[in-house]
Amino acid sequence: MVKNKRILVGLLALTALAGCSSPEKRSQANRGFDYQQESLRIRPLLIPAGLDAPAFNNEFVVPALSAQAALGAKGTELDIRPPIQILPLIRGSQVADQGSALWFYQQRLDQPLEQELAQALESFLKKQKIDFNSNDQGWLTDWVGAKGEPELRYVWQFAPDPVRRAVALSVTIVEQRGASTLRPQDRQRAEAVMLNAFSLDYQSALTARENELDKGPIGIELDSAQGRVLAAEGYDRTWRRLVTLLPKMGFAITNRQQALGYVDVEFDGLSDGKWQKLGLPALDIPEDEYRIQLGDLGNQTSIMINDKERVPVSAEVLDHFGRTLAKAFERTELIR
């Protein structure tokens, strides 16, 4: 409750500050710009009669500004606000080299990426109560703008790249009303804010979907010919399920590296009573150190178990491990 009150107070303070100044004032330095009218006045050094003028060293003379430097922004034209960058918040996304755009790469095989992005964009615009029309040229929004801010219209466009299995999503301001012409830096800021807002909303939806998927069972089957078991799910979800269940199955995790796909464990075993309470078949393997190695196979994940010498375990140990693991992966209540 205290945390929520602090957030509310902070938002109210920001709103009050925003209401006390225009966008132009917030982008400018304070205390005025009268200094721009000043010029350097050089007075000759007065030498009293009877004294010689001192020698001057020209080593520290300030050179005159070049013609190019004089063209730089200054005074009211200089924007003092920190820059806003386009953020690749989604796993596998990348900032495009040109324009306000992000590249998204295919992660799922059950739905075309462009279709998924279109659904995410439609959901985002509806949540923001932004009307839009879509055609072959892109998605054109209605006027968007907070009180006191210029109203803008954006166009969202998809650019698929089948070779890279990627889609670029760009947003561009196409119209403006209610203020003077936008400066390039203001245009870039507005486009970046809009694209980042979409990315945050999309990331939230992806996280909610992953959390929902994590609640379901995962099928496991034994692949004796290859000395492994196969999980009927992608790598990330299988990894999360495995590291959650291993301690409940009597494995103490001593080291794990998700990027390298292995979990080092020490099996201490469980009593018959604990196995019965879990509702799992007792895991009858030697109490020893093991390394469990995962492999990303796209829509499947391989799981191999090696002994402490990194040698694959026997077929009997693999069979026992696979049967108990399969039952555990089906029991969704064990991961809560």
PDB file of N, CA and C in Angstrom, residues 53-150:
ATOM      1  N   ALA A  53      55.563  47.449 -21.952  1.00  0.00           N
ATOM      2  CA  ALA A  53      54.444  46.497 -22.082  1.00  0.00           C
ATOM      3  C   ALA A  53      54.967  45.073 -21.895  1.00  0.00           C
ATOM      4  N   PRO A  54      54.240  44.235 -21.158  1.00  0.00           N
ATOM      5  CA  PRO A  54      54.705  42.855 -20.944  1.00  0.00           C
ATOM      6  C   PRO A  54      54.619  42.043 -22.245  1.00  0.00           C
ATOM      7  N   ALA A  55      55.411  41.007 -22.285  1.00  0.00           N
ATOM      8  CA  ALA A  55      55.374  40.115 -23.451  1.00  0.00           C
ATOM      9  C   ALA A  55      54.132  39.219 -23.351  1.00  0.00           C
ATOM     10  N   PHE A  56      53.471  39.000 -24.489  1.00  0.00           N
ATOM     11  CA  PHE A  56      52.249  38.173 -24.530  1.00  0.00           C
ATOM     12  C   PHE A  56      52.558  36.816 -25.154  1.00  0.00           C
ATOM     13  N   ASN A  57      51.927  35.772 -24.585  1.00  0.00           N
ATOM     14  CA  ASN A  57      52.082  34.418 -25.110  1.00  0.00           C
ATOM     15  C   ASN A  57      50.796  34.041 -25.854  1.00  0.00           C
ATOM     16  N   ASN A  58      50.917  33.726 -27.120  1.00  0.00           N
ATOM     17  CA  ASN A  58      49.744  33.402 -27.932  1.00  0.00           C
ATOM     18  C   ASN A  58      49.346  31.922 -27.871  1.00  0.00           C
ATOM     19  N   GLU A  59      49.996  31.155 -26.993  1.00  0.00           N
ATOM     20  CA  GLU A  59      49.730  29.719 -26.934  1.00  0.00           C
ATOM     21  C   GLU A  59      48.301  29.411 -26.494  1.00  0.00           C
ATOM     22  N   PHE A  60      47.726  30.263 -25.669  1.00  0.00           N
ATOM     23  CA  PHE A  60      46.397  29.994 -25.112  1.00  0.00           C
ATOM     24  C   PHE A  60      45.310  30.880 -25.715  1.00  0.00           C
ATOM     25  N   VAL A  61      45.536  31.424 -26.861  1.00  0.00           N
ATOM     26  CA  VAL A  61      44.519  32.225 -27.534  1.00  0.00           C
ATOM     27  C   VAL A  61      43.390  31.313 -28.008  1.00  0.00           C
ATOM     28  N   VAL A  62      42.163  31.681 -27.693  1.00  0.00           N
ATOM     29  CA  VAL A  62      41.001  30.888 -28.100  1.00  0.00           C
ATOM     30  C   VAL A  62      40.733  31.132 -29.580  1.00  0.00           C
ATOM     31  N   PRO A  63      40.767  30.090 -30.409  1.00  0.00           N
ATOM     32  CA  PRO A  63      40.547  30.293 -31.850  1.00  0.00           C
ATOM     33  C   PRO A  63      39.086  30.633 -32.146  1.00  0.00           C
ATOM     34  N   ALA A  64      38.879  31.282 -33.252  1.00  0.00           N
ATOM     35  CA  ALA A  64      37.527  31.628 -33.672  1.00  0.00           C
ATOM     36  C   ALA A  64      36.785  30.366 -34.114  1.00  0.00           C
ATOM     37  N   LEU A  65      35.460  30.384 -33.934  1.00  0.00           N
ATOM     38  CA  LEU A  65      34.653  29.246 -34.348  1.00  0.00           C
ATOM     39  C   LEU A  65      34.666  29.092 -35.862  1.00  0.00           C
ATOM     40  N   SER A  66      34.667  27.846 -36.311  1.00  0.00           N
ATOM     41  CA  SER A  66      34.578  27.600 -37.744  1.00  0.00           C
ATOM     42  C   SER A  66      33.164  27.910 -38.240  1.00  0.00           C
ATOM     43  N   ALA A  67      33.026  28.044 -39.537  1.00  0.00           N
ATOM     44  CA  ALA A  67      31.706  28.324 -40.114  1.00  0.00           C
ATOM     45  C   ALA A  67      30.736  27.175 -39.830  1.00  0.00           C
ATOM     46  N   GLN A  68      31.227  25.934 -39.828  1.00  0.00           N
ATOM     47  CA  GLN A  68      30.371  24.781 -39.565  1.00  0.00           C
ATOM     48  C   GLN A  68      29.900  24.754 -38.119  1.00  0.00           C
ATOM     49  N   ALA A  69      30.792  25.108 -37.183  1.00  0.00           N
ATOM     50  CA  ALA A  69      30.428  25.110 -35.774  1.00  0.00           C
ATOM     51  C   ALA A  69      29.379  26.159 -35.474  1.00  0.00           C
ATOM     52  N   ALA A  70      29.430  27.267 -36.174  1.00  0.00           N
ATOM     53  CA  ALA A  70      28.469  28.340 -35.939  1.00  0.00           C
ATOM     54  C   ALA A  70      27.053  27.942 -36.337  1.00  0.00           C
ATOM     55  N   LEU A  71      26.915  26.897 -37.131  1.00  0.00           N
ATOM     56  CA  LEU A  71      25.595  26.456 -37.578  1.00  0.00           C
ATOM     57  C   LEU A  71      24.917  25.546 -36.565  1.00  0.00           C
ATOM     58  N   GLY A  72      25.611  25.135 -35.511  1.00  0.00           N
ATOM     59  CA  GLY A  72      25.037  24.224 -34.528  1.00  0.00           C
ATOM     60  C   GLY A  72      23.915  24.856 -33.727  1.00  0.00           C
ATOM     61  N   ALA A  73      23.108  24.017 -33.085  1.00  0.00           N
ATOM     62  CA  ALA A  73      21.981  24.503 -32.291  1.00  0.00           C
ATOM     63  C   ALA A  73      22.486  25.248 -31.064  1.00  0.00           C
ATOM     64  N   LYS A  74      21.794  26.336 -30.722  1.00  0.00           N
ATOM     65  CA  LYS A  74      22.146  27.110 -29.533  1.00  0.00           C
ATOM     66  C   LYS A  74      20.909  27.859 -29.062  1.00  0.00           C
ATOM     67  N   GLY A  75      20.954  28.296 -27.816  1.00  0.00           N
ATOM     68  CA  GLY A  75      19.837  29.052 -27.282  1.00  0.00           C
ATOM     69  C   GLY A  75      18.557  28.228 -27.241  1.00  0.00           C
ATOM     70  N   THR A  76      17.472  28.803 -27.734  1.00  0.00           N
ATOM     71  CA  THR A  76      16.172  28.128 -27.711  1.00  0.00           C
ATOM     72  C   THR A  76      16.129  26.917 -28.631  1.00  0.00           C
ATOM     73  N   GLU A  77      17.068  26.834 -29.578  1.00  0.00           N
ATOM     74  CA  GLU A  77      17.079  25.713 -30.515  1.00  0.00           C
ATOM     75  C   GLU A  77      17.726  24.464 -29.922  1.00  0.00           C
ATOM     76  N   LEU A  78      18.448  24.617 -28.823  1.00  0.00           N
ATOM     77  CA  LEU A  78      19.169  23.492 -28.229  1.00  0.00           C
ATOM     78  C   LEU A  78      18.250  22.709 -27.302  1.00  0.00           C
ATOM     79  N   ASP A  79      18.013  21.451 -27.605  1.00  0.00           N
ATOM     80  CA  ASP A  79      17.146  20.577 -26.811  1.00  0.00           C
ATOM     81  C   ASP A  79      17.965  19.928 -25.706  1.00  0.00           C
ATOM     82  N   ILE A  80      17.642  20.249 -24.453  1.00  0.00           N
ATOM     83  CA  ILE A  80      18.433  19.742 -23.322  1.00  0.00           C
ATOM     84  C   ILE A  80      17.868  18.444 -22.755  1.00  0.00           C
ATOM     85  N   ARG A  81      16.746  17.948 -23.287  1.00  0.00           N
ATOM     86  CA  ARG A  81      16.174  16.706 -22.774  1.00  0.00           C
ATOM     87  C   ARG A  81      17.069  15.518 -23.118  1.00  0.00           C
ATOM     88  N   PRO A  82      17.118  14.535 -22.242  1.00  0.00           N
ATOM     89  CA  PRO A  82      17.915  13.339 -22.569  1.00  0.00           C
ATOM     90  C   PRO A  82      17.310  12.637 -23.772  1.00  0.00           C
ATOM     91  N   PRO A  83      18.136  12.005 -24.597  1.00  0.00           N
ATOM     92  CA  PRO A  83      17.602  11.327 -25.787  1.00  0.00           C
ATOM     93  C   PRO A  83      16.766  10.114 -25.407  1.00  0.00           C
ATOM     94  N   ILE A  84      15.841   9.753 -26.290  1.00  0.00           N
ATOM     95  CA  ILE A  84      15.029   8.548 -26.120  1.00  0.00           C
ATOM     96  C   ILE A  84      15.451   7.552 -27.189  1.00  0.00           C
ATOM     97  N   GLN A  85      15.851   6.385 -26.756  1.00  0.00           N
ATOM     98  CA  GLN A  85      16.292   5.353 -27.684  1.00  0.00           C
ATOM     99  C   GLN A  85      15.186   4.327 -27.897  1.00  0.00           C
ATOM    100  N   ILE A  86      15.175   3.743 -29.067  1.00  0.00           N
ATOM    101  CA  ILE A  86      14.287   2.610 -29.336  1.00  0.00           C
ATOM    102  C   ILE A  86      14.884   1.389 -28.645  1.00  0.00           C
ATOM    103  N   LEU A  87      14.086   0.717 -27.842  1.00  0.00           N
ATOM    104  CA  LEU A  87      14.585  -0.378 -27.014  1.00  0.00           C
ATOM    105  C   LEU A  87      14.113  -1.723 -27.566  1.00  0.00           C
ATOM    106  N   PRO A  88      15.030  -2.652 -27.827  1.00  0.00           N
ATOM    107  CA  PRO A  88      14.648  -4.011 -28.260  1.00  0.00           C
ATOM    108  C   PRO A  88      14.260  -4.855 -27.046  1.00  0.00           C
ATOM    109  N   LEU A  89      13.051  -4.641 -26.552  1.00  0.00           N
ATOM    110  CA  LEU A  89      12.622  -5.274 -25.313  1.00  0.00           C
ATOM    111  C   LEU A  89      12.229  -6.735 -25.495  1.00  0.00           C
ATOM    112  N   ILE A  90      11.851  -7.108 -26.715  1.00  0.00           N
ATOM    113  CA  ILE A  90      11.395  -8.468 -26.973  1.00  0.00           C
ATOM    114  C   ILE A  90      12.593  -9.352 -27.297  1.00  0.00           C
ATOM    115  N   ARG A  91      12.594 -10.545 -26.737  1.00  0.00           N
ATOM    116  CA  ARG A  91      13.675 -11.479 -27.025  1.00  0.00           C
ATOM    117  C   ARG A  91      13.737 -11.737 -28.534  1.00  0.00           C
ATOM    118  N   GLY A  92      14.919 -11.590 -29.113  1.00  0.00           N
ATOM    119  CA  GLY A  92      15.086 -11.815 -30.542  1.00  0.00           C
ATOM    120  C   GLY A  92      14.815 -10.594 -31.388  1.00  0.00           C
ATOM    121  N   SER A  93      14.496  -9.446 -30.777  1.00  0.00           N
ATOM    122  CA  SER A  93      14.270  -8.227 -31.560  1.00  0.00           C
ATOM    123  C   SER A  93      15.563  -7.436 -31.695  1.00  0.00           C
ATOM    124  N   GLN A  94      15.583  -6.536 -32.683  1.00  0.00           N
ATOM    125  CA  GLN A  94      16.798  -5.774 -32.982  1.00  0.00           C
ATOM    126  C   GLN A  94      16.401  -4.423 -33.559  1.00  0.00           C
ATOM    127  N   VAL A  95      17.084  -3.370 -33.143  1.00  0.00           N
ATOM    128  CA  VAL A  95      16.796  -2.035 -33.656  1.00  0.00           C
ATOM    129  C   VAL A  95      17.262  -1.946 -35.109  1.00  0.00           C
ATOM    130  N   ALA A  96      16.392  -1.431 -35.981  1.00  0.00           N
ATOM    131  CA  ALA A  96      16.724  -1.295 -37.393  1.00  0.00           C
ATOM    132  C   ALA A  96      17.736  -0.164 -37.599  1.00  0.00           C
ATOM    133  N   ASP A  97      18.502  -0.268 -38.669  1.00  0.00           N
ATOM    134  CA  ASP A  97      19.530   0.738 -38.957  1.00  0.00           C
ATOM    135  C   ASP A  97      18.929   2.065 -39.392  1.00  0.00           C
ATOM    136  N   GLN A  98      17.766   2.018 -40.048  1.00  0.00           N
ATOM    137  CA  GLN A  98      17.148   3.229 -40.583  1.00  0.00           C
ATOM    138  C   GLN A  98      15.749   3.406 -40.005  1.00  0.00           C
ATOM    139  N   GLY A  99      15.392   4.652 -39.684  1.00  0.00           N
ATOM    140  CA  GLY A  99      14.043   4.968 -39.248  1.00  0.00           C
ATOM    141  C   GLY A  99      13.733   4.454 -37.856  1.00  0.00           C
ATOM    142  N   SER A 100      12.494   4.694 -37.435  1.00  0.00           N
ATOM    143  CA  SER A 100      12.019   4.222 -36.132  1.00  0.00           C
ATOM    144  C   SER A 100      11.395   2.849 -36.337  1.00  0.00           C
ATOM    145  N   ALA A 101      12.205   1.817 -36.219  1.00  0.00           N
ATOM    146  CA  ALA A 101      11.739   0.462 -36.544  1.00  0.00           C
ATOM    147  C   ALA A 101      12.493  -0.573 -35.725  1.00  0.00           C
ATOM    148  N   LEU A 102      11.845  -1.726 -35.566  1.00  0.00           N
ATOM    149  CA  LEU A 102      12.431  -2.871 -34.881  1.00  0.00           C
ATOM    150  C   LEU A 102      12.285  -4.106 -35.757  1.00  0.00           C
ATOM    151  N   TRP A 103      13.322  -4.923 -35.763  1.00  0.00           N
ATOM    152  CA  TRP A 103      13.248  -6.231 -36.408  1.00  0.00           C
ATOM    153  C   TRP A 103      12.829  -7.256 -35.368  1.00  0.00           C
ATOM    154  N   PHE A 104      11.835  -8.081 -35.726  1.00  0.00           N
ATOM    155  CA  PHE A 104      11.412  -9.200 -34.888  1.00  0.00           C
ATOM    156  C   PHE A 104      11.690 -10.487 -35.656  1.00  0.00           C
ATOM    157  N   TYR A 105      12.186 -11.493 -34.948  1.00  0.00           N
ATOM    158  CA  TYR A 105      12.557 -12.753 -35.586  1.00  0.00           C
ATOM    159  C   TYR A 105      11.612 -13.871 -35.140  1.00  0.00           C
ATOM    160  N   GLN A 106      11.372 -14.792 -36.064  1.00  0.00           N
ATOM    161  CA  GLN A 106      10.432 -15.899 -35.826  1.00  0.00           C
ATOM    162  C   GLN A 106      10.877 -16.726 -34.627  1.00  0.00           C
ATOM    163  N   GLN A 107       9.992 -16.848 -33.633  1.00  0.00           N
ATOM    164  CA  GLN A 107      10.262 -17.661 -32.452  1.00  0.00           C
ATOM    165  C   GLN A 107       9.338 -18.864 -32.370  1.00  0.00           C
ATOM    166  N   ARG A 108       8.125 -18.719 -32.916  1.00  0.00           N
ATOM    167  CA  ARG A 108       7.141 -19.791 -32.870  1.00  0.00           C
ATOM    168  C   ARG A 108       6.891 -20.309 -34.279  1.00  0.00           C
ATOM    169  N   LEU A 109       6.584 -21.612 -34.367  1.00  0.00           N
ATOM    170  CA  LEU A 109       6.329 -22.220 -35.664  1.00  0.00           C
ATOM    171  C   LEU A 109       4.844 -22.434 -35.930  1.00  0.00           C
ATOM    172  N   ASP A 110       4.008 -22.171 -34.929  1.00  0.00           N
ATOM    173  CA  ASP A 110       2.580 -22.441 -35.083  1.00  0.00           C
ATOM    174  C   ASP A 110       1.798 -21.259 -35.642  1.00  0.00           C
ATOM    175  N   GLN A 111       2.466 -20.104 -35.865  1.00  0.00           N
ATOM    176  CA  GLN A 111       1.770 -18.929 -36.378  1.00  0.00           C
ATOM    177  C   GLN A 111       2.769 -18.046 -37.132  1.00  0.00           C
ATOM    178  N   PRO A 112       2.392 -17.522 -38.324  1.00  0.00           N
ATOM    179  CA  PRO A 112       3.279 -16.610 -39.046  1.00  0.00           C
ATOM    180  C   PRO A 112       3.594 -15.379 -38.196  1.00  0.00           C
ATOM    181  N   LEU A 113       4.840 -14.925 -38.247  1.00  0.00           N
ATOM    182  CA  LEU A 113       5.277 -13.820 -37.403  1.00  0.00           C
ATOM    183  C   LEU A 113       4.517 -12.537 -37.713  1.00  0.00           C
ATOM    184  N   GLU A 114       4.312 -12.231 -38.999  1.00  0.00           N
ATOM    185  CA  GLU A 114       3.606 -10.997 -39.349  1.00  0.00           C
ATOM    186  C   GLU A 114       2.188 -11.003 -38.797  1.00  0.00           C
ATOM    187  N   GLN A 115       1.537 -12.151 -38.834  1.00  0.00           N
ATOM    188  CA  GLN A 115       0.184 -12.260 -38.287  1.00  0.00           C
ATOM    189  C   GLN A 115       0.197 -12.039 -36.777  1.00  0.00           C
ATOM    190  N   GLU A 116       1.180 -12.604 -36.097  1.00  0.00           N
ATOM    191  CA  GLU A 116       1.284 -12.422 -34.648  1.00  0.00           C
ATOM    192  C   GLU A 116       1.521 -10.959 -34.291  1.00  0.00           C
ATOM    193  N   LEU A 117       2.410 -10.288 -35.035  1.00  0.00           N
ATOM    194  CA  LEU A 117       2.684  -8.876 -34.773  1.00  0.00           C
ATOM    195  C   LEU A 117       1.459  -8.016 -35.053  1.00  0.00           C
ATOM    196  N   ALA A 118       0.716  -8.350 -36.106  1.00  0.00           N
ATOM    197  CA  ALA A 118      -0.496  -7.591 -36.425  1.00  0.00           C
ATOM    198  C   ALA A 118      -1.520  -7.712 -35.303  1.00  0.00           C
ATOM    199  N   GLN A 119      -1.665  -8.892 -34.755  1.00  0.00           N
ATOM    200  CA  GLN A 119      -2.592  -9.084 -33.639  1.00  0.00           C
ATOM    201  C   GLN A 119      -2.130  -8.301 -32.407  1.00  0.00           C
ATOM    202  N   ALA A 120      -0.815  -8.310 -32.165  1.00  0.00           N
ATOM    203  CA  ALA A 120      -0.280  -7.576 -31.015  1.00  0.00           C
ATOM    204  C   ALA A 120      -0.461  -6.070 -31.199  1.00  0.00           C
ATOM    205  N   LEU A 121      -0.251  -5.568 -32.418  1.00  0.00           N
ATOM    206  CA  LEU A 121      -0.404  -4.136 -32.684  1.00  0.00           C
ATOM    207  C   LEU A 121      -1.874  -3.719 -32.546  1.00  0.00           C
ATOM    208  N   GLU A 122      -2.778  -4.523 -33.076  1.00  0.00           N
ATOM    209  CA  GLU A 122      -4.208  -4.212 -32.953  1.00  0.00           C
ATOM    210  C   GLU A 122      -4.621  -4.159 -31.484  1.00  0.00           C
ATOM    211  N   SER A 123      -4.148  -5.117 -30.689  1.00  0.00           N
ATOM    212  CA  SER A 123      -4.458  -5.135 -29.265  1.00  0.00           C
ATOM    213  C   SER A 123      -3.906  -3.885 -28.575  1.00  0.00           C
ATOM    214  N   PHE A 124      -2.691  -3.487 -28.914  1.00  0.00           N
ATOM    215  CA  PHE A 124      -2.067  -2.313 -28.309  1.00  0.00           C
ATOM    216  C   PHE A 124      -2.856  -1.041 -28.632  1.00  0.00           C
ATOM    217  N   LEU A 125      -3.208  -0.849 -29.897  1.00  0.00           N
ATOM    218  CA  LEU A 125      -3.926   0.364 -30.292  1.00  0.00           C
ATOM    219  C   LEU A 125      -5.307   0.434 -29.644  1.00  0.00           C
ATOM    220  N   LYS A 126      -5.953  -0.704 -29.509  1.00  0.00           N
ATOM    221  CA  LYS A 126      -7.268  -0.715 -28.869  1.00  0.00           C
ATOM    222  C   LYS A 126      -7.154  -0.385 -27.384  1.00  0.00           C
ATOM    223  N   LYS A 127      -6.128  -0.899 -26.723  1.00  0.00           N
ATOM    224  CA  LYS A 127      -5.922  -0.574 -25.307  1.00  0.00           C
ATOM    225  C   LYS A 127      -5.667   0.912 -25.120  1.00  0.00           C
ATOM    226  N   GLN A 128      -4.956   1.529 -26.069  1.00  0.00           N
ATOM    227  CA  GLN A 128      -4.666   2.955 -25.994  1.00  0.00           C
ATOM    228  C   GLN A 128      -5.821   3.811 -26.510  1.00  0.00           C
ATOM    229  N   LYS A 129      -6.915   3.148 -26.954  1.00  0.00           N
ATOM    230  CA  LYS A 129      -8.082   3.834 -27.509  1.00  0.00           C
ATOM    231  C   LYS A 129      -7.695   4.715 -28.697  1.00  0.00           C
ATOM    232  N   ILE A 130      -6.850   4.167 -29.557  1.00  0.00           N
ATOM    233  CA  ILE A 130      -6.402   4.857 -30.769  1.00  0.00           C
ATOM    234  C   ILE A 130      -7.087   4.200 -31.960  1.00  0.00           C
ATOM    235  N   ASP A 131      -7.935   4.948 -32.643  1.00  0.00           N
ATOM    236  CA  ASP A 131      -8.579   4.418 -33.840  1.00  0.00           C
ATOM    237  C   ASP A 131      -7.580   4.353 -34.990  1.00  0.00           C
ATOM    238  N   PHE A 132      -7.801   3.421 -35.913  1.00  0.00           N
ATOM    239  CA  PHE A 132      -6.877   3.263 -37.034  1.00  0.00           C
ATOM    240  C   PHE A 132      -7.596   2.647 -38.218  1.00  0.00           C
ATOM    241  N   ASN A 133      -7.005   2.836 -39.385  1.00  0.00           N
ATOM    242  CA  ASN A 133      -7.463   2.191 -40.616  1.00  0.00           C
ATOM    243  C   ASN A 133      -6.275   1.482 -41.240  1.00  0.00           C
ATOM    244  N   SER A 134      -6.487   0.251 -41.694  1.00  0.00           N
ATOM    245  CA  SER A 134      -5.401  -0.513 -42.302  1.00  0.00           C
ATOM    246  C   SER A 134      -5.664  -0.714 -43.783  1.00  0.00           C
ATOM    247  N   ASN A 135      -4.591  -0.628 -44.571  1.00  0.00           N
ATOM    248  CA  ASN A 135      -4.649  -0.897 -46.009  1.00  0.00           C
ATOM    249  C   ASN A 135      -3.294  -1.414 -46.459  1.00  0.00           C
ATOM    250  N   ASP A 136      -3.092  -1.489 -47.764  1.00  0.00           N
ATOM    251  CA  ASP A 136      -1.826  -2.019 -48.285  1.00  0.00           C
ATOM    252  C   ASP A 136      -0.639  -1.139 -47.933  1.00  0.00           C
ATOM    253  N   GLN A 137      -0.881   0.137 -47.601  1.00  0.00           N
ATOM    254  CA  GLN A 137       0.199   1.064 -47.287  1.00  0.00           C
ATOM    255  C   GLN A 137       0.594   1.037 -45.807  1.00  0.00           C
ATOM    256  N   GLY A 138      -0.228   0.398 -44.985  1.00  0.00           N
ATOM    257  CA  GLY A 138       0.079   0.342 -43.565  1.00  0.00           C
ATOM    258  C   GLY A 138      -1.148   0.604 -42.715  1.00  0.00           C
ATOM    259  N   TRP A 139      -0.915   0.828 -41.437  1.00  0.00           N
ATOM    260  CA  TRP A 139      -1.982   1.110 -40.473  1.00  0.00           C
ATOM    261  C   TRP A 139      -1.893   2.588 -40.105  1.00  0.00           C
ATOM    262  N   LEU A 140      -2.875   3.371 -40.533  1.00  0.00           N
ATOM    263  CA  LEU A 140      -2.891   4.815 -40.275  1.00  0.00           C
ATOM    264  C   LEU A 140      -3.753   5.096 -39.054  1.00  0.00           C
ATOM    265  N   THR A 141      -3.177   5.746 -38.047  1.00  0.00           N
ATOM    266  CA  THR A 141      -3.904   6.030 -36.816  1.00  0.00           C
ATOM    267  C   THR A 141      -4.688   7.328 -36.939  1.00  0.00           C
ATOM    268  N   ASP A 142      -5.635   7.483 -36.036  1.00  0.00           N
ATOM    269  CA  ASP A 142      -6.324   8.759 -35.879  1.00  0.00           C
ATOM    270  C   ASP A 142      -5.378   9.723 -35.153  1.00  0.00           C
ATOM    271  N   TRP A 143      -5.863  10.951 -34.897  1.00  0.00           N
ATOM    272  CA  TRP A 143      -5.023  11.933 -34.215  1.00  0.00           C
ATOM    273  C   TRP A 143      -4.716  11.486 -32.795  1.00  0.00           C
ATOM    274  N   VAL A 144      -3.444  11.610 -32.400  1.00  0.00           N
ATOM    275  CA  VAL A 144      -2.978  11.202 -31.076  1.00  0.00           C
ATOM    276  C   VAL A 144      -2.209  12.360 -30.462  1.00  0.00           C
ATOM    277  N   GLY A 145      -2.530  12.698 -29.213  1.00  0.00           N
ATOM    278  CA  GLY A 145      -1.801  13.776 -28.552  1.00  0.00           C
ATOM    279  C   GLY A 145      -2.417  14.132 -27.228  1.00  0.00           C
ATOM    280  N   ALA A 146      -1.582  14.321 -26.197  1.00  0.00           N
ATOM    281  CA  ALA A 146      -2.060  14.730 -24.882  1.00  0.00           C
ATOM    282  C   ALA A 146      -2.402  16.217 -24.897  1.00  0.00           C
ATOM    283  N   LYS A 147      -3.117  16.648 -23.866  1.00  0.00           N
ATOM    284  CA  LYS A 147      -3.499  18.046 -23.769  1.00  0.00           C
ATOM    285  C   LYS A 147      -2.273  18.936 -23.723  1.00  0.00           C
ATOM    286  N   GLY A 148      -2.259  19.959 -24.559  1.00  0.00           N
ATOM    287  CA  GLY A 148      -1.114  20.864 -24.613  1.00  0.00           C
ATOM    288  C   GLY A 148      -0.012  20.417 -25.548  1.00  0.00           C
ATOM    289  N   GLU A 149      -0.137  19.210 -26.085  1.00  0.00           N
ATOM    290  CA  GLU A 149       0.867  18.675 -27.000  1.00  0.00           C
ATOM    291  C   GLU A 149       0.319  18.729 -28.429  1.00  0.00           C
ATOM    292  N   PRO A 150       1.194  18.779 -29.426  1.00  0.00           N
ATOM    293  CA  PRO A 150       0.710  18.725 -30.815  1.00  0.00           C
ATOM    294  C   PRO A 150       0.052  17.384 -31.106  1.00  0.00           C
TER     295      PRO A 150
END
